[in-house]
Amino acid sequence: RKEVEQDPGPFNVPEGATVAFNCTYSNSASQSFFWYRQDCRKEPKLLMSVYSSGNEDGRFTAQLNRASQYISLLIRDSKLSDSATYLCVVRGNTGKLIFGQGTTLQVKP
Amino acid sequence: SAVISQKPSRDICQRGTSLTIQCQVDSQVTMMFWYRQQPGQSLTLIATANQGSEATYESGFVIDKFPISRPNLTFSTLTVSNMSPEDSSIYLCSVVLGYEQFFGPGTRLTVL
């Protein structure tokens, strides 16, 4: 079993749609959680950190459920510019980042 | 934030040769990380490079294949030795600054 698992995608949605990505992690001792965005042929960049209380940044909402070891990312009112690969990332108890395989989102006009 | 540059940005190499990738950061950092991203895959940590000590390698990666140098707090190199086509990948260096981890633009390596 992979340490961080994500919906494989790809997700193809029209502009304006709401889309949700899910992620599960296997190590209950994991300490920090993130969503990174990676554009084609570019390096990953931090989109947002994920907290147990849930957090929102504009059209993006991230949720963490420690009991279920589950992380989600919700994107509302999708834009063409949201097209990218979204990486679920977990910092384990060793301090290292562990990356999920990524979920590809394609927003179409 | 951290500004990270890598050289070369891409290269095409013959099997059996070696390539050294350079990573320069605009801030002094204790740890630098080297990742590999194979085609269609996510990132895998190769090793952690600490200034003044040996790099720490992850399972499946060895120093003979991926020697690393860390001569100061802003610079590191990763060498991919005795390359084979399976080494074709993007190699990224990364640093932690504050609570955020930043990545370099990557070196796209193709081994023929």
PDB file of C-alpha atoms in Angstrom:
ATOM      1  CA  ARG A   1       0.000   0.000   0.000  1.00  0.00           C
ATOM      2  CA  LYS A   2       1.328   3.449  -0.894  1.00  0.00           C
ATOM      3  CA  GLU A   3       1.919   5.851   1.968  1.00  0.00           C
ATOM      4  CA  VAL A   4      -0.145   8.561   0.270  1.00  0.00           C
ATOM      5  CA  GLU A   5      -2.881   7.636  -2.168  1.00  0.00           C
ATOM      6  CA  GLN A   6      -4.917   9.920  -4.366  1.00  0.00           C
ATOM      7  CA  ASP A   7      -7.709   9.688  -6.867  1.00  0.00           C
ATOM      8  CA  PRO A   8      -5.836   8.958 -10.071  1.00  0.00           C
ATOM      9  CA  GLY A   9      -7.953  11.234 -12.294  1.00  0.00           C
ATOM     10  CA  PRO A  10      -7.852  12.811 -14.749  1.00  0.00           C
ATOM     11  CA  PHE A  11     -10.740  15.055 -13.858  1.00  0.00           C
ATOM     12  CA  ASN A  12     -12.229  16.871 -16.830  1.00  0.00           C
ATOM     13  CA  VAL A  13     -14.681  19.569 -15.756  1.00  0.00           C
ATOM     14  CA  PRO A  14     -16.300  22.606 -17.354  1.00  0.00           C
ATOM     15  CA  GLU A  15     -15.495  26.108 -16.233  1.00  0.00           C
ATOM     16  CA  GLY A  16     -17.482  27.065 -13.166  1.00  0.00           C
ATOM     17  CA  ALA A  17     -17.788  23.529 -11.874  1.00  0.00           C
ATOM     18  CA  THR A  18     -16.972  22.433  -8.345  1.00  0.00           C
ATOM     19  CA  VAL A  19     -14.488  19.582  -8.102  1.00  0.00           C
ATOM     20  CA  ALA A  20     -13.192  17.626  -5.113  1.00  0.00           C
ATOM     21  CA  PHE A  21     -10.004  15.632  -4.739  1.00  0.00           C
ATOM     22  CA  ASN A  22      -9.447  13.015  -2.071  1.00  0.00           C
ATOM     23  CA  CYS A  23      -6.328  11.629  -0.487  1.00  0.00           C
ATOM     24  CA  THR A  24      -5.604   9.037   2.186  1.00  0.00           C
ATOM     25  CA  TYR A  25      -2.402   8.453   4.118  1.00  0.00           C
ATOM     26  CA  SER A  26      -1.229   5.355   5.933  1.00  0.00           C
ATOM     27  CA  ASN A  27       0.974   6.680   8.742  1.00  0.00           C
ATOM     28  CA  SER A  28      -1.142   7.816  11.662  1.00  0.00           C
ATOM     29  CA  ALA A  29       1.900   9.618  13.109  1.00  0.00           C
ATOM     30  CA  SER A  30       2.048  12.018  10.154  1.00  0.00           C
ATOM     31  CA  GLN A  31       2.399  15.565  11.334  1.00  0.00           C
ATOM     32  CA  SER A  32       1.641  18.030   8.550  1.00  0.00           C
ATOM     33  CA  PHE A  33      -0.430  17.988   5.430  1.00  0.00           C
ATOM     34  CA  PHE A  34      -0.338  20.003   2.256  1.00  0.00           C
ATOM     35  CA  TRP A  35      -1.706  20.370  -1.219  1.00  0.00           C
ATOM     36  CA  TYR A  36       0.838  21.281  -3.871  1.00  0.00           C
ATOM     37  CA  ARG A  37       0.103  22.300  -7.421  1.00  0.00           C
ATOM     38  CA  GLN A  38       2.329  21.258 -10.318  1.00  0.00           C
ATOM     39  CA  ASP A  39       1.876  22.759 -13.752  1.00  0.00           C
ATOM     40  CA  CYS A  40       3.067  20.849 -16.784  1.00  0.00           C
ATOM     41  CA  ARG A  41       6.877  20.823 -16.955  1.00  0.00           C
ATOM     42  CA  LYS A  42       7.150  22.976 -13.846  1.00  0.00           C
ATOM     43  CA  GLU A  43       8.168  22.362 -10.254  1.00  0.00           C
ATOM     44  CA  PRO A  44       5.584  21.771  -7.517  1.00  0.00           C
ATOM     45  CA  LYS A  45       4.450  24.825  -5.601  1.00  0.00           C
ATOM     46  CA  LEU A  46       2.617  24.975  -2.306  1.00  0.00           C
ATOM     47  CA  LEU A  47      -1.086  25.604  -2.790  1.00  0.00           C
ATOM     48  CA  MET A  48      -2.145  25.415   0.831  1.00  0.00           C
ATOM     49  CA  SER A  49      -1.493  23.713   4.117  1.00  0.00           C
ATOM     50  CA  VAL A  50      -4.256  21.563   5.574  1.00  0.00           C
ATOM     51  CA  TYR A  51      -5.415  21.842   9.166  1.00  0.00           C
ATOM     52  CA  SER A  52      -7.749  19.721  11.272  1.00  0.00           C
ATOM     53  CA  SER A  53     -10.152  22.619  11.566  1.00  0.00           C
ATOM     54  CA  GLY A  54     -10.278  22.954   7.801  1.00  0.00           C
ATOM     55  CA  ASN A  55      -9.088  25.985   5.963  1.00  0.00           C
ATOM     56  CA  GLU A  56     -10.208  28.065   3.055  1.00  0.00           C
ATOM     57  CA  ASP A  57      -8.314  30.259   0.629  1.00  0.00           C
ATOM     58  CA  GLY A  58     -10.627  31.930  -1.852  1.00  0.00           C
ATOM     59  CA  ARG A  59     -12.150  29.239  -4.040  1.00  0.00           C
ATOM     60  CA  PHE A  60     -10.078  26.498  -2.411  1.00  0.00           C
ATOM     61  CA  THR A  61     -11.074  24.590   0.733  1.00  0.00           C
ATOM     62  CA  ALA A  62      -8.952  21.911   2.357  1.00  0.00           C
ATOM     63  CA  GLN A  63     -10.101  19.477   5.016  1.00  0.00           C
ATOM     64  CA  LEU A  64      -8.255  17.005   7.209  1.00  0.00           C
ATOM     65  CA  ASN A  65      -9.810  14.084   9.051  1.00  0.00           C
ATOM     66  CA  ARG A  66      -7.125  12.572  11.281  1.00  0.00           C
ATOM     67  CA  ALA A  67      -9.363   9.754  12.524  1.00  0.00           C
ATOM     68  CA  SER A  68      -9.970   8.534   8.973  1.00  0.00           C
ATOM     69  CA  GLN A  69      -6.507   9.614   7.741  1.00  0.00           C
ATOM     70  CA  TYR A  70      -8.192  11.463   4.936  1.00  0.00           C
ATOM     71  CA  ILE A  71      -7.478  14.788   3.248  1.00  0.00           C
ATOM     72  CA  SER A  72      -9.599  16.616   0.703  1.00  0.00           C
ATOM     73  CA  LEU A  73      -9.363  19.626  -1.568  1.00  0.00           C
ATOM     74  CA  LEU A  74     -12.436  21.369  -2.934  1.00  0.00           C
ATOM     75  CA  ILE A  75     -12.208  23.832  -5.795  1.00  0.00           C
ATOM     76  CA  ARG A  76     -15.262  25.979  -6.444  1.00  0.00           C
ATOM     77  CA  ASP A  77     -16.044  27.913  -9.604  1.00  0.00           C
ATOM     78  CA  SER A  78     -13.223  26.243 -11.557  1.00  0.00           C
ATOM     79  CA  LYS A  79     -11.162  28.436 -13.867  1.00  0.00           C
ATOM     80  CA  LEU A  80      -9.208  27.421 -16.938  1.00  0.00           C
ATOM     81  CA  SER A  81      -6.083  28.426 -15.022  1.00  0.00           C
ATOM     82  CA  ASP A  82      -6.818  25.780 -12.385  1.00  0.00           C
ATOM     83  CA  SER A  83      -5.778  23.091 -14.887  1.00  0.00           C
ATOM     84  CA  ALA A  84      -2.780  21.370 -13.314  1.00  0.00           C
ATOM     85  CA  THR A  85      -1.773  18.329 -11.292  1.00  0.00           C
ATOM     86  CA  TYR A  86      -2.627  18.528  -7.598  1.00  0.00           C
ATOM     87  CA  LEU A  87      -0.308  16.664  -5.260  1.00  0.00           C
ATOM     88  CA  CYS A  88      -1.362  15.517  -1.817  1.00  0.00           C
ATOM     89  CA  VAL A  89       1.692  15.761   0.423  1.00  0.00           C
ATOM     90  CA  VAL A  90       2.236  14.492   3.949  1.00  0.00           C
ATOM     91  CA  ARG A  91       5.094  15.235   6.294  1.00  0.00           C
ATOM     92  CA  GLY A  92       5.823  12.079   8.226  1.00  0.00           C
ATOM     93  CA  ASN A  93       7.145  11.752  11.748  1.00  0.00           C
ATOM     94  CA  THR A  94      10.677  11.687  10.303  1.00  0.00           C
ATOM     95  CA  GLY A  95      10.138  15.171   8.896  1.00  0.00           C
ATOM     96  CA  LYS A  96      10.281  14.080   5.277  1.00  0.00           C
ATOM     97  CA  LEU A  97       7.668  14.992   2.695  1.00  0.00           C
ATOM     98  CA  ILE A  98       5.852  12.081   1.095  1.00  0.00           C
ATOM     99  CA  PHE A  99       4.051  12.800  -2.158  1.00  0.00           C
ATOM    100  CA  GLY A 100       0.949  11.238  -3.592  1.00  0.00           C
ATOM    101  CA  GLN A 101       0.901  10.357  -7.260  1.00  0.00           C
ATOM    102  CA  GLY A 102      -1.076  13.474  -8.102  1.00  0.00           C
ATOM    103  CA  THR A 103      -4.480  14.102  -9.613  1.00  0.00           C
ATOM    104  CA  THR A 104      -4.707  15.842 -12.952  1.00  0.00           C
ATOM    105  CA  LEU A 105      -7.400  18.454 -13.423  1.00  0.00           C
ATOM    106  CA  GLN A 106      -8.375  19.752 -16.846  1.00  0.00           C
ATOM    107  CA  VAL A 107     -10.873  22.619 -16.846  1.00  0.00           C
ATOM    108  CA  LYS A 108     -12.531  23.100 -20.208  1.00  0.00           C
ATOM    109  CA  PRO A 109     -14.312  26.184 -21.565  1.00  0.00           C
TER     110      PRO A 109
ATOM    111  CA  SER B   1      10.427  32.629  -0.137  1.00  0.00           C
ATOM    112  CA  ALA B   2      13.447  30.880  -1.609  1.00  0.00           C
ATOM    113  CA  VAL B   3      14.768  31.281  -5.127  1.00  0.00           C
ATOM    114  CA  ILE B   4      16.373  28.087  -6.370  1.00  0.00           C
ATOM    115  CA  SER B   5      18.243  27.643  -9.625  1.00  0.00           C
ATOM    116  CA  GLN B   6      19.444  24.432 -11.192  1.00  0.00           C
ATOM    117  CA  LYS B   7      21.944  23.714 -13.931  1.00  0.00           C
ATOM    118  CA  PRO B   8      21.594  22.264 -16.459  1.00  0.00           C
ATOM    119  CA  SER B   9      17.883  22.669 -17.087  1.00  0.00           C
ATOM    120  CA  ARG B  10      17.956  19.655 -19.365  1.00  0.00           C
ATOM    121  CA  ASP B  11      20.428  17.253 -20.914  1.00  0.00           C
ATOM    122  CA  ILE B  12      20.552  14.245 -23.176  1.00  0.00           C
ATOM    123  CA  CYS B  13      23.267  11.775 -22.237  1.00  0.00           C
ATOM    124  CA  GLN B  14      24.663   8.496 -23.427  1.00  0.00           C
ATOM    125  CA  ARG B  15      24.372   5.422 -21.231  1.00  0.00           C
ATOM    126  CA  GLY B  16      27.406   4.762 -19.087  1.00  0.00           C
ATOM    127  CA  THR B  17      28.265   8.435 -18.653  1.00  0.00           C
ATOM    128  CA  SER B  18      27.705  10.643 -15.608  1.00  0.00           C
ATOM    129  CA  LEU B  19      26.011  13.997 -15.170  1.00  0.00           C
ATOM    130  CA  THR B  20      26.415  16.458 -12.325  1.00  0.00           C
ATOM    131  CA  ILE B  21      23.472  18.700 -11.504  1.00  0.00           C
ATOM    132  CA  GLN B  22      24.025  21.924  -9.611  1.00  0.00           C
ATOM    133  CA  CYS B  23      21.595  23.587  -7.235  1.00  0.00           C
ATOM    134  CA  GLN B  24      21.988  27.146  -5.948  1.00  0.00           C
ATOM    135  CA  VAL B  25      19.735  28.759  -3.339  1.00  0.00           C
ATOM    136  CA  ASP B  26      19.504  32.450  -2.538  1.00  0.00           C
ATOM    137  CA  SER B  27      19.304  31.761   1.222  1.00  0.00           C
ATOM    138  CA  GLN B  28      21.446  29.817   3.630  1.00  0.00           C
ATOM    139  CA  VAL B  29      19.708  26.569   4.509  1.00  0.00           C
ATOM    140  CA  THR B  30      20.676  23.682   6.722  1.00  0.00           C
ATOM    141  CA  MET B  31      19.224  20.882   4.640  1.00  0.00           C
ATOM    142  CA  MET B  32      18.835  20.510   0.919  1.00  0.00           C
ATOM    143  CA  PHE B  33      16.874  17.689  -0.618  1.00  0.00           C
ATOM    144  CA  TRP B  34      17.180  15.915  -3.937  1.00  0.00           C
ATOM    145  CA  TYR B  35      14.097  14.388  -5.540  1.00  0.00           C
ATOM    146  CA  ARG B  36      13.435  12.400  -8.658  1.00  0.00           C
ATOM    147  CA  GLN B  37      10.238  12.554 -10.677  1.00  0.00           C
ATOM    148  CA  GLN B  38       9.985   9.847 -13.296  1.00  0.00           C
ATOM    149  CA  PRO B  39       7.641  10.301 -16.257  1.00  0.00           C
ATOM    150  CA  GLY B  40       4.023  10.320 -15.129  1.00  0.00           C
ATOM    151  CA  GLN B  41       5.015   9.715 -11.515  1.00  0.00           C
ATOM    152  CA  SER B  42       5.152  11.756  -8.365  1.00  0.00           C
ATOM    153  CA  LEU B  43       8.261  12.883  -6.514  1.00  0.00           C
ATOM    154  CA  THR B  44      10.545  10.438  -4.735  1.00  0.00           C
ATOM    155  CA  LEU B  45      13.149  11.607  -2.262  1.00  0.00           C
ATOM    156  CA  ILE B  46      16.657  10.486  -3.202  1.00  0.00           C
ATOM    157  CA  ALA B  47      18.665  11.949  -0.337  1.00  0.00           C
ATOM    158  CA  THR B  48      19.048  14.767   2.153  1.00  0.00           C
ATOM    159  CA  ALA B  49      22.227  16.825   1.874  1.00  0.00           C
ATOM    160  CA  ASN B  50      23.571  18.415   5.036  1.00  0.00           C
ATOM    161  CA  GLN B  51      26.420  20.878   5.008  1.00  0.00           C
ATOM    162  CA  GLY B  52      29.531  19.409   6.571  1.00  0.00           C
ATOM    163  CA  SER B  53      28.372  15.805   6.730  1.00  0.00           C
ATOM    164  CA  GLU B  54      27.552  12.847   4.527  1.00  0.00           C
ATOM    165  CA  ALA B  55      24.249  12.889   2.707  1.00  0.00           C
ATOM    166  CA  THR B  56      21.490  10.634   4.000  1.00  0.00           C
ATOM    167  CA  TYR B  57      20.078   8.356   1.311  1.00  0.00           C
ATOM    168  CA  GLU B  58      16.609   6.897   1.101  1.00  0.00           C
ATOM    169  CA  SER B  59      15.921   3.223   0.589  1.00  0.00           C
ATOM    170  CA  GLY B  60      16.754   2.219  -2.966  1.00  0.00           C
ATOM    171  CA  PHE B  61      19.315   4.969  -3.528  1.00  0.00           C
ATOM    172  CA  VAL B  62      23.045   4.599  -2.897  1.00  0.00           C
ATOM    173  CA  ILE B  63      25.981   6.970  -2.742  1.00  0.00           C
ATOM    174  CA  ASP B  64      27.909   5.225  -5.507  1.00  0.00           C
ATOM    175  CA  LYS B  65      25.085   5.865  -7.942  1.00  0.00           C
ATOM    176  CA  PHE B  66      24.054   9.329  -6.697  1.00  0.00           C
ATOM    177  CA  PRO B  67      27.034  11.028  -5.022  1.00  0.00           C
ATOM    178  CA  ILE B  68      26.152  14.372  -3.473  1.00  0.00           C
ATOM    179  CA  SER B  69      28.267  17.312  -2.465  1.00  0.00           C
ATOM    180  CA  ARG B  70      27.285  20.102  -0.083  1.00  0.00           C
ATOM    181  CA  PRO B  71      30.232  22.463   0.179  1.00  0.00           C
ATOM    182  CA  ASN B  72      28.311  25.350   1.768  1.00  0.00           C
ATOM    183  CA  LEU B  73      24.885  26.447   2.958  1.00  0.00           C
ATOM    184  CA  THR B  74      23.665  27.685  -0.431  1.00  0.00           C
ATOM    185  CA  PHE B  75      24.920  25.077  -2.892  1.00  0.00           C
ATOM    186  CA  SER B  76      24.734  21.366  -3.605  1.00  0.00           C
ATOM    187  CA  THR B  77      25.431  18.988  -6.462  1.00  0.00           C
ATOM    188  CA  LEU B  78      23.917  15.641  -7.359  1.00  0.00           C
ATOM    189  CA  THR B  79      25.753  13.333  -9.746  1.00  0.00           C
ATOM    190  CA  VAL B  80      23.918  10.618 -11.637  1.00  0.00           C
ATOM    191  CA  SER B  81      26.632   8.030 -12.299  1.00  0.00           C
ATOM    192  CA  ASN B  82      26.941   5.334 -14.926  1.00  0.00           C
ATOM    193  CA  MET B  83      23.603   6.309 -16.388  1.00  0.00           C
ATOM    194  CA  SER B  84      21.106   3.967 -17.974  1.00  0.00           C
ATOM    195  CA  PRO B  85      17.802   4.775 -19.719  1.00  0.00           C
ATOM    196  CA  GLU B  86      16.011   4.021 -16.427  1.00  0.00           C
ATOM    197  CA  ASP B  87      17.641   7.151 -14.989  1.00  0.00           C
ATOM    198  CA  SER B  88      15.682   9.312 -17.436  1.00  0.00           C
ATOM    199  CA  SER B  89      13.755  11.565 -15.114  1.00  0.00           C
ATOM    200  CA  ILE B  90      13.401  15.059 -13.740  1.00  0.00           C
ATOM    201  CA  TYR B  91      15.721  15.760 -10.836  1.00  0.00           C
ATOM    202  CA  LEU B  92      14.689  18.515  -8.435  1.00  0.00           C
ATOM    203  CA  CYS B  93      16.452  20.081  -5.520  1.00  0.00           C
ATOM    204  CA  SER B  94      14.441  21.453  -2.654  1.00  0.00           C
ATOM    205  CA  VAL B  95      14.839  23.420   0.562  1.00  0.00           C
ATOM    206  CA  VAL B  96      12.738  24.244   3.583  1.00  0.00           C
ATOM    207  CA  LEU B  97      12.459  27.892   4.509  1.00  0.00           C
ATOM    208  CA  GLY B  98      10.216  28.669   7.421  1.00  0.00           C
ATOM    209  CA  TYR B  99       7.336  26.224   7.191  1.00  0.00           C
ATOM    210  CA  GLU B 100       7.332  25.913   3.430  1.00  0.00           C
ATOM    211  CA  GLN B 101       9.279  23.605   1.174  1.00  0.00           C
ATOM    212  CA  PHE B 102      10.430  25.119  -2.103  1.00  0.00           C
ATOM    213  CA  PHE B 103      11.547  23.332  -5.234  1.00  0.00           C
ATOM    214  CA  GLY B 104      13.989  24.205  -7.959  1.00  0.00           C
ATOM    215  CA  PRO B 105      12.824  24.218 -11.584  1.00  0.00           C
ATOM    216  CA  GLY B 106      14.233  20.737 -12.142  1.00  0.00           C
ATOM    217  CA  THR B 107      16.752  19.164 -14.488  1.00  0.00           C
ATOM    218  CA  ARG B 108      15.184  17.069 -17.226  1.00  0.00           C
ATOM    219  CA  LEU B 109      17.517  14.180 -18.006  1.00  0.00           C
ATOM    220  CA  THR B 110      17.161  11.840 -20.955  1.00  0.00           C
ATOM    221  CA  VAL B 111      19.510   8.864 -21.211  1.00  0.00           C
ATOM    222  CA  LEU B 112      19.816   7.192 -24.586  1.00  0.00           C
TER     223      LEU B 112
END
